[in-house]
PDB file of C-alpha atoms in Angstrom:
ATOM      1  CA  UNK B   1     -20.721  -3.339 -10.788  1.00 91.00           C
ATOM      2  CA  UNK B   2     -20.167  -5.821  -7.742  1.00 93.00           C
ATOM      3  CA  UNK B   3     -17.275  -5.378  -5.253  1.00 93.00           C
ATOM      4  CA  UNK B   4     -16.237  -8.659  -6.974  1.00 93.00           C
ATOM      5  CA  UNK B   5     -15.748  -7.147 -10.610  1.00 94.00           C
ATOM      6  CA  UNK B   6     -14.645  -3.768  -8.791  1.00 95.00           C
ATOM      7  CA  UNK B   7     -11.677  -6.098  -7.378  1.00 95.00           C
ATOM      8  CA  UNK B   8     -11.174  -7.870 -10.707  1.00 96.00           C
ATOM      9  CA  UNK B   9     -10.509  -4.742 -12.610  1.00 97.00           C
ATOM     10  CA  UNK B  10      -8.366  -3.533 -10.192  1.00 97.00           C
ATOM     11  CA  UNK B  11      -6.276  -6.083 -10.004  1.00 97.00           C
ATOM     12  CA  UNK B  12      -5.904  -6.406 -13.771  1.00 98.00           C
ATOM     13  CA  UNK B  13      -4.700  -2.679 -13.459  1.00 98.00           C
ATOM     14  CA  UNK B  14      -1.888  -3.251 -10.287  1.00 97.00           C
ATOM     15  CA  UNK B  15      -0.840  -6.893 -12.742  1.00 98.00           C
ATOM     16  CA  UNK B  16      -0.089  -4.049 -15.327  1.00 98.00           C
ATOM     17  CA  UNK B  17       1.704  -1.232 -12.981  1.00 96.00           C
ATOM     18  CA  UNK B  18       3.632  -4.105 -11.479  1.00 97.00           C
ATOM     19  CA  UNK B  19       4.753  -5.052 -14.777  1.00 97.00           C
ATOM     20  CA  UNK B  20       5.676  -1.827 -15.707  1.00 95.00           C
ATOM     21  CA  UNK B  21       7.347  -1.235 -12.196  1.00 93.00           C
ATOM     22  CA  UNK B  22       9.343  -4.644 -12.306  1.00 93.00           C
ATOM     23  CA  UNK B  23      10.043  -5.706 -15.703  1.00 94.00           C
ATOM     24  CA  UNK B  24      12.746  -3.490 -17.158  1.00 91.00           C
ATOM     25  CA  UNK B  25      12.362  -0.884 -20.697  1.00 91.00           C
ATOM     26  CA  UNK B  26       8.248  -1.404 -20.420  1.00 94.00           C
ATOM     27  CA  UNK B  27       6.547   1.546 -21.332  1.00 94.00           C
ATOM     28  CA  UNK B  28       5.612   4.336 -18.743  1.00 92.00           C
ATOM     29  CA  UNK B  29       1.888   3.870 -19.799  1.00 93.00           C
ATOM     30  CA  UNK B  30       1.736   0.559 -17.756  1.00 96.00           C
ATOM     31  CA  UNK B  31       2.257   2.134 -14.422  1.00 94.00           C
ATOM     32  CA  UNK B  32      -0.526   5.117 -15.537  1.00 94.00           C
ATOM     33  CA  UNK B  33      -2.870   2.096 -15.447  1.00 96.00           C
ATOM     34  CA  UNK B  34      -1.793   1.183 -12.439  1.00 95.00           C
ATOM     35  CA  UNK B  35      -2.656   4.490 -10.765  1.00 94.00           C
ATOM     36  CA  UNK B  36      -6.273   2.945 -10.229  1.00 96.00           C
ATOM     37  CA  UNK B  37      -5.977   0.243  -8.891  1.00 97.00           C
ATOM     38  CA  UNK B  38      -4.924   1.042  -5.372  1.00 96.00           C
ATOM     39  CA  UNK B  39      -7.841   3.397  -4.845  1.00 97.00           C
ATOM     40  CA  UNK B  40     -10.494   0.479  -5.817  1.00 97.00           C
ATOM     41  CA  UNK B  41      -9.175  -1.879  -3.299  1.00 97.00           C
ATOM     42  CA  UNK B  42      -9.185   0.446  -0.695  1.00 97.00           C
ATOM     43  CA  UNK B  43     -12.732   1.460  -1.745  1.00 97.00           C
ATOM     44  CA  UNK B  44     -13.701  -2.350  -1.200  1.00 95.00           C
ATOM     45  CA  UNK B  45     -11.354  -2.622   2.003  1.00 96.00           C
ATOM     46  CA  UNK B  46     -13.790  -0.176   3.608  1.00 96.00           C
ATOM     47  CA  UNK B  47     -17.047  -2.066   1.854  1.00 94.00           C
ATOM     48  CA  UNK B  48     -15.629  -5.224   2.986  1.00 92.00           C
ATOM     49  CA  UNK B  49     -15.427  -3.912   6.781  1.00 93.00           C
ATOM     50  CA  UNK B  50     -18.593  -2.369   6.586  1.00 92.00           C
ATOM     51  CA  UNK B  51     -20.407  -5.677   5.625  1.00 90.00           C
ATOM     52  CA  UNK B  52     -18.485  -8.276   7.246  1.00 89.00           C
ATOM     53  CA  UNK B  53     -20.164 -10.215   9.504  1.00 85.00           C
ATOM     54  CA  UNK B  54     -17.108 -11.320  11.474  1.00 90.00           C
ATOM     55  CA  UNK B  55     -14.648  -8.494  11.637  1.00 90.00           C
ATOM     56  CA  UNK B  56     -12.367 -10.273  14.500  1.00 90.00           C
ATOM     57  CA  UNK B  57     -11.527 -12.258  11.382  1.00 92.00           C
ATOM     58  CA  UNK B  58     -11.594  -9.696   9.076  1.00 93.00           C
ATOM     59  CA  UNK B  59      -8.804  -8.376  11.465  1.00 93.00           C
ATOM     60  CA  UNK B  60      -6.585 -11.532  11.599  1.00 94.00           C
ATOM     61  CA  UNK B  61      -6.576 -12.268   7.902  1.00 94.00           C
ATOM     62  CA  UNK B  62      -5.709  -9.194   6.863  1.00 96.00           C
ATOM     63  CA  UNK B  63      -2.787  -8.653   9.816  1.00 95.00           C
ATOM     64  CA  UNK B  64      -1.758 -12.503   9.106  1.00 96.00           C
ATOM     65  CA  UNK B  65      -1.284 -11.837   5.104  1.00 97.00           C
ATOM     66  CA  UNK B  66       0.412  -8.436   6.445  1.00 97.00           C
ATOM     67  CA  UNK B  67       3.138  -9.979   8.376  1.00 96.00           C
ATOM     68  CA  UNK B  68       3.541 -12.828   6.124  1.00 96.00           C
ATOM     69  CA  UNK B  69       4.406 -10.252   3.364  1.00 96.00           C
ATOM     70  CA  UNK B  70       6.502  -9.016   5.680  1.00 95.00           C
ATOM     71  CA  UNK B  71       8.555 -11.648   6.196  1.00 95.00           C
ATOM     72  CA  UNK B  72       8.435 -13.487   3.012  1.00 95.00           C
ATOM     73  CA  UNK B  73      10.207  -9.588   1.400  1.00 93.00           C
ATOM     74  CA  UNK B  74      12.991 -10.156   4.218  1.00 89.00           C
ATOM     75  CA  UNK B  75      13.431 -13.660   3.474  1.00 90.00           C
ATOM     76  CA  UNK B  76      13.792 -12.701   0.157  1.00 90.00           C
ATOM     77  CA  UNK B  77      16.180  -9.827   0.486  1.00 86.00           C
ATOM     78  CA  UNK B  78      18.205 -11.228   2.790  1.00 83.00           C
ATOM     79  CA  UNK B  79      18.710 -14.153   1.147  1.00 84.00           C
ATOM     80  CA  UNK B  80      19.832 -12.492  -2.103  1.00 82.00           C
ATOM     81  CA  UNK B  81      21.603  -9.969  -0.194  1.00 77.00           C
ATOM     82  CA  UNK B  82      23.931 -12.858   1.323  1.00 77.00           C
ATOM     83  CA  UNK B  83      24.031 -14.177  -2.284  1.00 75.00           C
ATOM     84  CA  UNK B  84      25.773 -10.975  -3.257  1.00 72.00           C
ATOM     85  CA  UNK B  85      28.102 -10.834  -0.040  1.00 70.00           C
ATOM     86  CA  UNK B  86      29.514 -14.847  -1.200  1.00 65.00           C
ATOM     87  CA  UNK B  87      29.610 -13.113  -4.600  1.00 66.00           C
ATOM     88  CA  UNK B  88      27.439 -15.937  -5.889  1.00 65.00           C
ATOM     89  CA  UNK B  89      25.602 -12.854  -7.865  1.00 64.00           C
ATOM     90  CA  UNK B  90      26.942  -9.395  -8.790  1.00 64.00           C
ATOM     91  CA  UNK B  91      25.622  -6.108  -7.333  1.00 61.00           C
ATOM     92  CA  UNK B  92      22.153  -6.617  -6.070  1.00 65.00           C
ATOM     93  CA  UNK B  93      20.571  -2.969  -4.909  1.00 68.00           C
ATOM     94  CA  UNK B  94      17.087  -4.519  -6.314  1.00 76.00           C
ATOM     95  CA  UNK B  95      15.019  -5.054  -3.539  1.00 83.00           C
ATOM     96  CA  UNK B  96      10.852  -6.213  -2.815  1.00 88.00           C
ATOM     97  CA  UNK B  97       9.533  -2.771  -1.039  1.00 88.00           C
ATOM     98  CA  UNK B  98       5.805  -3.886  -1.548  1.00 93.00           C
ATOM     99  CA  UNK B  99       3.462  -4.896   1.193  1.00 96.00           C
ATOM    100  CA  UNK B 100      -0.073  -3.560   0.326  1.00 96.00           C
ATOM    101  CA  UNK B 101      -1.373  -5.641   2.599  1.00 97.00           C
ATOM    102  CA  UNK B 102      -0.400  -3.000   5.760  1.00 96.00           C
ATOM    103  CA  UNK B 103      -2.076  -0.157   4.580  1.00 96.00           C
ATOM    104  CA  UNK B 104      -5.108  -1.674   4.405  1.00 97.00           C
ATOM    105  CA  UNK B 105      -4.862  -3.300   7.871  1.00 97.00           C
ATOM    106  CA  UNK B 106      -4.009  -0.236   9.426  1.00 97.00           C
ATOM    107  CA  UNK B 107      -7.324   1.104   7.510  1.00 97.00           C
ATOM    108  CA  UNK B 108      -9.842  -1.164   8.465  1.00 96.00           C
ATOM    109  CA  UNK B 109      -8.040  -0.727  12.239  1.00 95.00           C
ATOM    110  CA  UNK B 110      -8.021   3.005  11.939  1.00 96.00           C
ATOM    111  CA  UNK B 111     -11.930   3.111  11.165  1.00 96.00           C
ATOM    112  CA  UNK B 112     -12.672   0.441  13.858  1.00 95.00           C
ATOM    113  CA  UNK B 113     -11.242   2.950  16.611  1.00 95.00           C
ATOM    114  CA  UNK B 114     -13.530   5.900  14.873  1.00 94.00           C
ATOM    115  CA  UNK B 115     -16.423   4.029  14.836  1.00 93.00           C
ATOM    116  CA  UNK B 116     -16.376   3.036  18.246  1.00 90.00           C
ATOM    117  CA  UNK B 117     -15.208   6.399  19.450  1.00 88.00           C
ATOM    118  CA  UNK B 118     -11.826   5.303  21.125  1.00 90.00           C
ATOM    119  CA  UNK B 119     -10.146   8.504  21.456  1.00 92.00           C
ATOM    120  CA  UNK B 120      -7.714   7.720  23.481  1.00 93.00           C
ATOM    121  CA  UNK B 121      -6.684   4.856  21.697  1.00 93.00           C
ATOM    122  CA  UNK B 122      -6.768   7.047  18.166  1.00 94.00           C
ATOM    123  CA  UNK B 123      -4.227   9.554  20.529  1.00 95.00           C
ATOM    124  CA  UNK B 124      -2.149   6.480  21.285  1.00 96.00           C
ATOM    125  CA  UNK B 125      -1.744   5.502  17.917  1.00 95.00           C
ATOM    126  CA  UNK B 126      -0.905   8.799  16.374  1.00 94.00           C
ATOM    127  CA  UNK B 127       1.528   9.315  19.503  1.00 96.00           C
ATOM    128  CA  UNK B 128       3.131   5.666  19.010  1.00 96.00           C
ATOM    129  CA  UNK B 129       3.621   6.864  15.090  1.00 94.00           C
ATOM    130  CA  UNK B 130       6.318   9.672  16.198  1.00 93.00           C
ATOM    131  CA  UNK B 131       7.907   7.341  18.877  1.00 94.00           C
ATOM    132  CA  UNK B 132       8.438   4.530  16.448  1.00 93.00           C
ATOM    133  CA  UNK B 133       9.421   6.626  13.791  1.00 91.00           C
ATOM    134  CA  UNK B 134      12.531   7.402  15.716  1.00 90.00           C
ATOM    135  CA  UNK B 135      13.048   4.421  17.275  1.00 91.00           C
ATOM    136  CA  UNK B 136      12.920   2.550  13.948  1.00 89.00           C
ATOM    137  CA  UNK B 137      15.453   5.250  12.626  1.00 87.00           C
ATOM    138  CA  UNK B 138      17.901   4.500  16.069  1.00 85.00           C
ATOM    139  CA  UNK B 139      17.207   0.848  15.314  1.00 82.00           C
ATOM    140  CA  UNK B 140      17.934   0.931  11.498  1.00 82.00           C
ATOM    141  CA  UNK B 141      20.855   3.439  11.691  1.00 76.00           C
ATOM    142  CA  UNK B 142      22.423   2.663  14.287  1.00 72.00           C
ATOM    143  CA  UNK B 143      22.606  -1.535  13.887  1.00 66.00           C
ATOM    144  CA  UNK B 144      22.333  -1.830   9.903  1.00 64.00           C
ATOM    145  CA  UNK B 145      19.547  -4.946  10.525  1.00 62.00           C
ATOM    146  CA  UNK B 146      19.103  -7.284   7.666  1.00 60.00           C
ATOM    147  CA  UNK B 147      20.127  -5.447   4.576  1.00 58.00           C
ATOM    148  CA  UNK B 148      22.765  -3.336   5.544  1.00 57.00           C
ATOM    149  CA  UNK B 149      23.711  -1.808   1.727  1.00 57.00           C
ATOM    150  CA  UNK B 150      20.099  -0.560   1.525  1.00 67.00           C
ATOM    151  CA  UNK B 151      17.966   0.467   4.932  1.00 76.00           C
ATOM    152  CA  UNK B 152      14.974   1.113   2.887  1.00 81.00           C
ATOM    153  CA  UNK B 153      13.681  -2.352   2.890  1.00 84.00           C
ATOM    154  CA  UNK B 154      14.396  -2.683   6.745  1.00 86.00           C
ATOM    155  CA  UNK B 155      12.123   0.480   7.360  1.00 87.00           C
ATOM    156  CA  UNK B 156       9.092  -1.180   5.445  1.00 89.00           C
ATOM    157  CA  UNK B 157       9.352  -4.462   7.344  1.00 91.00           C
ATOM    158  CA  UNK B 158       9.538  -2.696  10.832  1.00 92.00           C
ATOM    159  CA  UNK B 159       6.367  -0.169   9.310  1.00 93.00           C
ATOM    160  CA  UNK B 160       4.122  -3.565   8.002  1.00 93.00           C
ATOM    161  CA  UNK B 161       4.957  -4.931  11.392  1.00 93.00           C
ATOM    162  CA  UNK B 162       4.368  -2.327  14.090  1.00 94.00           C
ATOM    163  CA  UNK B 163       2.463  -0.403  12.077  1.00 94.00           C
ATOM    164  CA  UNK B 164       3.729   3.023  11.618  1.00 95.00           C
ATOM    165  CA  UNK B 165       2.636   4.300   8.091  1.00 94.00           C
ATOM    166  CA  UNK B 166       5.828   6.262   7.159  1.00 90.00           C
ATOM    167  CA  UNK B 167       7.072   3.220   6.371  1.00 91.00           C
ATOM    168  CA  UNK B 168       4.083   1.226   4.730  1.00 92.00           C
ATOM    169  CA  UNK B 169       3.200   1.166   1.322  1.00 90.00           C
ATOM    170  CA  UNK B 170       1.132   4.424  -0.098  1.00 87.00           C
ATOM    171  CA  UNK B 171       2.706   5.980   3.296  1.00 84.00           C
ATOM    172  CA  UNK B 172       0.239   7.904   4.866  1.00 89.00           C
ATOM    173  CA  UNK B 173      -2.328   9.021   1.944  1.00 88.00           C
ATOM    174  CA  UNK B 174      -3.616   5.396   1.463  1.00 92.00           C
ATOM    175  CA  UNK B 175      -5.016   5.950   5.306  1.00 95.00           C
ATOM    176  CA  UNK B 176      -6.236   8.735   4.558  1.00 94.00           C
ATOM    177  CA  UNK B 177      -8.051   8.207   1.613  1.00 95.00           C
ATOM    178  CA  UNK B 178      -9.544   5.472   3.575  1.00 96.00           C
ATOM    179  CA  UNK B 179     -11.234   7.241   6.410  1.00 96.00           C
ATOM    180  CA  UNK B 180     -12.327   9.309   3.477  1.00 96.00           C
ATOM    181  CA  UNK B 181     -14.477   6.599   2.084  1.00 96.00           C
ATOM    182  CA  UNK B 182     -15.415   5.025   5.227  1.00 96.00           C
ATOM    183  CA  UNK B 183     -16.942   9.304   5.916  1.00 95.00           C
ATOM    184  CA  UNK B 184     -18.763   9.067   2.737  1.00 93.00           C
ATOM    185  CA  UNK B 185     -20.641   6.380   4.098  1.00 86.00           C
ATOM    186  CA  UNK B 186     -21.755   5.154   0.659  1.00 83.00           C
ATOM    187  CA  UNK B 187     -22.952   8.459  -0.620  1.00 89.00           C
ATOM    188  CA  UNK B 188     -21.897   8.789  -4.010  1.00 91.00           C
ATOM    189  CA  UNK B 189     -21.909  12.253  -3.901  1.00 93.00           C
ATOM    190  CA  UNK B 190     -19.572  12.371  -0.773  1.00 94.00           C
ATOM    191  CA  UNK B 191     -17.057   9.647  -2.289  1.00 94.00           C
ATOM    192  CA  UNK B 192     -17.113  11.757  -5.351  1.00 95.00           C
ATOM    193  CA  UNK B 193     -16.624  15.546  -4.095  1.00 96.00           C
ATOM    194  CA  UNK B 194     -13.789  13.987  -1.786  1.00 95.00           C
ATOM    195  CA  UNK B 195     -11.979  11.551  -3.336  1.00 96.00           C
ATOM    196  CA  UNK B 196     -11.679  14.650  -5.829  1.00 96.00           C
ATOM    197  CA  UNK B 197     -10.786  16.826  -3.683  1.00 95.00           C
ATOM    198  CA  UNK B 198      -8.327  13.967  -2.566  1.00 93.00           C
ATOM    199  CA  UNK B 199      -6.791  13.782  -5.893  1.00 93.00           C
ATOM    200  CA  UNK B 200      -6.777  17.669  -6.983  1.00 92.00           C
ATOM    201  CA  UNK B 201      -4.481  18.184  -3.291  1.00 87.00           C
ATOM    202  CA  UNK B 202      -1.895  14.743  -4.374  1.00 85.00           C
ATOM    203  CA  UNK B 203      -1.026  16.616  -7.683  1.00 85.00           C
ATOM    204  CA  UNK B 204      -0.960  20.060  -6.086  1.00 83.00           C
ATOM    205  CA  UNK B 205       1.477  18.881  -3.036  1.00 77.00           C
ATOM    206  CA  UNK B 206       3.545  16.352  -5.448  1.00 74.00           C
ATOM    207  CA  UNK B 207       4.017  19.523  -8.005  1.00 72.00           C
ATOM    208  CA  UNK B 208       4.828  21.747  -4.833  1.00 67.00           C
ATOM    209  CA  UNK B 209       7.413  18.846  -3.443  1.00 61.00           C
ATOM    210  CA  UNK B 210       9.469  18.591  -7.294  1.00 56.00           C
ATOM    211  CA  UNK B 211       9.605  22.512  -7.516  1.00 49.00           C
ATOM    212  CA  UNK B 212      11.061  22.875  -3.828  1.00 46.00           C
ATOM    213  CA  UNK B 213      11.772  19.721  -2.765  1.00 47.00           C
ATOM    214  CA  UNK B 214      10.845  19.573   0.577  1.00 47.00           C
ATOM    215  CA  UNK B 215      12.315  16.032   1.896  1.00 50.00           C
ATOM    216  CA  UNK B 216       9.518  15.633   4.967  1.00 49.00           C
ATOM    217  CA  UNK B 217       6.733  15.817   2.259  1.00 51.00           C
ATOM    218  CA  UNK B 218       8.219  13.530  -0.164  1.00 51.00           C
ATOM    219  CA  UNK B 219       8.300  10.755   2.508  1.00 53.00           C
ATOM    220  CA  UNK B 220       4.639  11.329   3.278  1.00 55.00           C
ATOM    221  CA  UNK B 221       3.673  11.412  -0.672  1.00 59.00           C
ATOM    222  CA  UNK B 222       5.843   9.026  -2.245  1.00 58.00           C
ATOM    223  CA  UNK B 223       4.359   9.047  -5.330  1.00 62.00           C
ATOM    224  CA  UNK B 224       5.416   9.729  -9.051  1.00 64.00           C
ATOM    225  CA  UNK B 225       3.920  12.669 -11.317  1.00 72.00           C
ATOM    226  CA  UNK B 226       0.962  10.837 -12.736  1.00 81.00           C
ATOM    227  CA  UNK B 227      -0.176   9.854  -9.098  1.00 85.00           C
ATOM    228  CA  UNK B 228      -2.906  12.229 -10.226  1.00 86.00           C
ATOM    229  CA  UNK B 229      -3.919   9.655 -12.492  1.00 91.00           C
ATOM    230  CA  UNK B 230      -6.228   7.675  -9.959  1.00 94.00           C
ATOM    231  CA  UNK B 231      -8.786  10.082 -10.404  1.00 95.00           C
ATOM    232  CA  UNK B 232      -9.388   7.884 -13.184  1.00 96.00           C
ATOM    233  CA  UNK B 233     -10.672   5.434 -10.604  1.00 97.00           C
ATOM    234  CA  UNK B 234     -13.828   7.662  -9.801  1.00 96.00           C
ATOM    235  CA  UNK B 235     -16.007   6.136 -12.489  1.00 96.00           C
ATOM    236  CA  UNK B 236     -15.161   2.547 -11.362  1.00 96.00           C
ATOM    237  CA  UNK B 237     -16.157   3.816  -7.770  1.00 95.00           C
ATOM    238  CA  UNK B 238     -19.341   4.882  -8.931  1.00 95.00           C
ATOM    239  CA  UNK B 239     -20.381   2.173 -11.091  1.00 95.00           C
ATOM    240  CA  UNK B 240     -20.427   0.081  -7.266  1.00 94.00           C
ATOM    241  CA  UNK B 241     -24.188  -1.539  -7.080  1.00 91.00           C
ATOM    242  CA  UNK B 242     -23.662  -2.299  -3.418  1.00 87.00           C
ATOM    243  CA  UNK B 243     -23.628  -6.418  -3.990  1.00 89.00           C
ATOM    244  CA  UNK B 244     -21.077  -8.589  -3.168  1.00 86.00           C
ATOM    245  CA  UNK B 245     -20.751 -10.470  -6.439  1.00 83.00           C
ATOM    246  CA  UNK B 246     -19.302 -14.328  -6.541  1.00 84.00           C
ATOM    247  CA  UNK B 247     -16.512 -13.626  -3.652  1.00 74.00           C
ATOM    248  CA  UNK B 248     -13.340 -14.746  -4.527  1.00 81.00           C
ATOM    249  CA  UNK B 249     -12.183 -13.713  -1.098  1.00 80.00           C
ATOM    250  CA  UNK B 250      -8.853 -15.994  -1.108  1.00 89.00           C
ATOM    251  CA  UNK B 251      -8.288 -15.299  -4.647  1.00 93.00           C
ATOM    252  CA  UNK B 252      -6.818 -11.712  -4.091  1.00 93.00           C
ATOM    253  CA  UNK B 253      -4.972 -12.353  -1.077  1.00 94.00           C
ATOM    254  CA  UNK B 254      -3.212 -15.303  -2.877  1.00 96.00           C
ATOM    255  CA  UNK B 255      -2.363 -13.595  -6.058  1.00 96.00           C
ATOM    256  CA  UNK B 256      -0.623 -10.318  -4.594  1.00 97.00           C
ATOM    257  CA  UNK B 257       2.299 -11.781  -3.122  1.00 96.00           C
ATOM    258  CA  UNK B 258       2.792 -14.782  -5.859  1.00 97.00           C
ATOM    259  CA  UNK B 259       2.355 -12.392  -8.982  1.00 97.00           C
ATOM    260  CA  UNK B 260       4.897  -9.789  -7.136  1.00 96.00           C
ATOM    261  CA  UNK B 261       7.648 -12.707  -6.087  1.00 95.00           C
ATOM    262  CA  UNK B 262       7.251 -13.968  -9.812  1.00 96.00           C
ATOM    263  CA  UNK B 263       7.735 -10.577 -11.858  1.00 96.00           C
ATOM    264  CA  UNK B 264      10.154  -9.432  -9.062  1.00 92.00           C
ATOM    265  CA  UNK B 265      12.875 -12.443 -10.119  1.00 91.00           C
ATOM    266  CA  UNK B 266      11.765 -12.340 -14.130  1.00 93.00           C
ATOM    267  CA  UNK B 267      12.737  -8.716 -13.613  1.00 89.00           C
ATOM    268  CA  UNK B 268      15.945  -9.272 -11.410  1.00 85.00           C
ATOM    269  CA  UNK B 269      16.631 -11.898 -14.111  1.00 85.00           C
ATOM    270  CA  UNK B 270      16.301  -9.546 -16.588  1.00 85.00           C
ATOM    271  CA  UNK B 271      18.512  -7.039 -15.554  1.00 75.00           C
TER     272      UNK B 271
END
């Protein structure tokens, strides 16, 4: 299977888990689907680094589609929060929290700095996730910015922007499932054994977090019960024949945000 049909399927399966997360009374089935997709893209995110013979623009597109996520979810929010303030519509706590866009920037950026051995600059950006983390909370708590009813959506703007992955999509187990492919540097065996192992420790921790409900853990693995459920992704991963396929490059960049600002209003409509 090409990276292209890899990408194809897994976008069919995050069109379905959107559904299921936006459009109300849809069964619960819709977001099990959905549990694979985020694994394949990330799985081609790391391909697509690998084999890209420009990553400067590699880089840029994805950071440019990042921010423009970023700001197209406060443009919508605020707007529709100021809606609610006129009383032009009743109580809005609905709100676009998805930018999926930032994890995998942060990804291909992470990898860059292994591969070429920046350490310090790896230090930096592990040290500039605890600064920002409080600053964003002194920021957010302290001035209300934007949405002031719900901070939540506030948080993931500053995370997509400044990139601190508390606060991005996924949090920080899409980054780490990353690295984890770009390690397994192709081998199947290696993708297998720890994307696994990846999978057995997500419903171990998220069954540990529901029994004692440890707060710090549930912000790092903000994920449902049937997270687990992207171990159904494995075969997908493994049925990659290392060729590109037809491309379709634009395609998937276009169709995240426009199929999430369409289901997000026929769902707010819906309501």
């Amino acid at each position: 299977m090409t990276n292209t049909k890899l990408k194809i399927v897994a976008l069919i399966a995050m069109l379905i888990d959107h559904i299921g997360y936006f459009i109300p009374d849809t069964p619960e089935w819709f977001r099990w689907i959905g549990r694979i997709a985020a694994p394949v893209f990330i799985y081609c995110i790391v391909i697509g680094y690998k084999n890209t013979s420009n990553r400067k623009k590699y880089f840029l597109r994805l950071y440019v589609f990042t921010v423009g996520m970023a700001f197209l979810n406060l443009a919508i929010n605020q707007k529709l929060y100021s809606l609610f303030k006129l009383g032009s519509i009743p109580n809005h706590d609905y709100y676009i929290m998805n930018n999926f866009f930032a994890p995998l920037f942060f990804i291909v950026f992470l990898i860059f700095l292994i591969e070429n051995r920046r350490i310090g600059s790896i230090f930096l950006l592990f040290l500039w996730q605890f600064f920002s983390t409080f600053a964003f909370y002194f920021i957010v708590e302290e001035y209300k910015l934007f949405v002031p009813a719900d901070v939540n959506p506030t948080y993931q703007f500053l995370g997509s922007l400044f990139g601190n992955v508390l606060f991005m999509e996924g949090s920080i187990l899409f980054i780490i499932l990353g690295v984890i492919f770009y390690l397994s540097d192709g081998d199947r065996v290696k993708s297998a054994v720890g994307y696994t192992m990846f999978c057995l420790i997500i419903l171990i921790v998220i069954q540990k977090v529901k029994v004692v409900r440890i707060t710090i853990l549930s912000v790092l693995i903000p994920f449902g019960d049937y997270q687990w459920m992207m171990i159904f992704a494995l075969p997908l991963l493994l049925l990659y024949n290392g060729k590109k396929g037809m491309g379709l490059k634009y395609f998937f960049y276009i169709f995240y945000p426009v199929h999430i600002i369409i289901l997000y209003f026929i769902g707010l409509w819906l309501r």
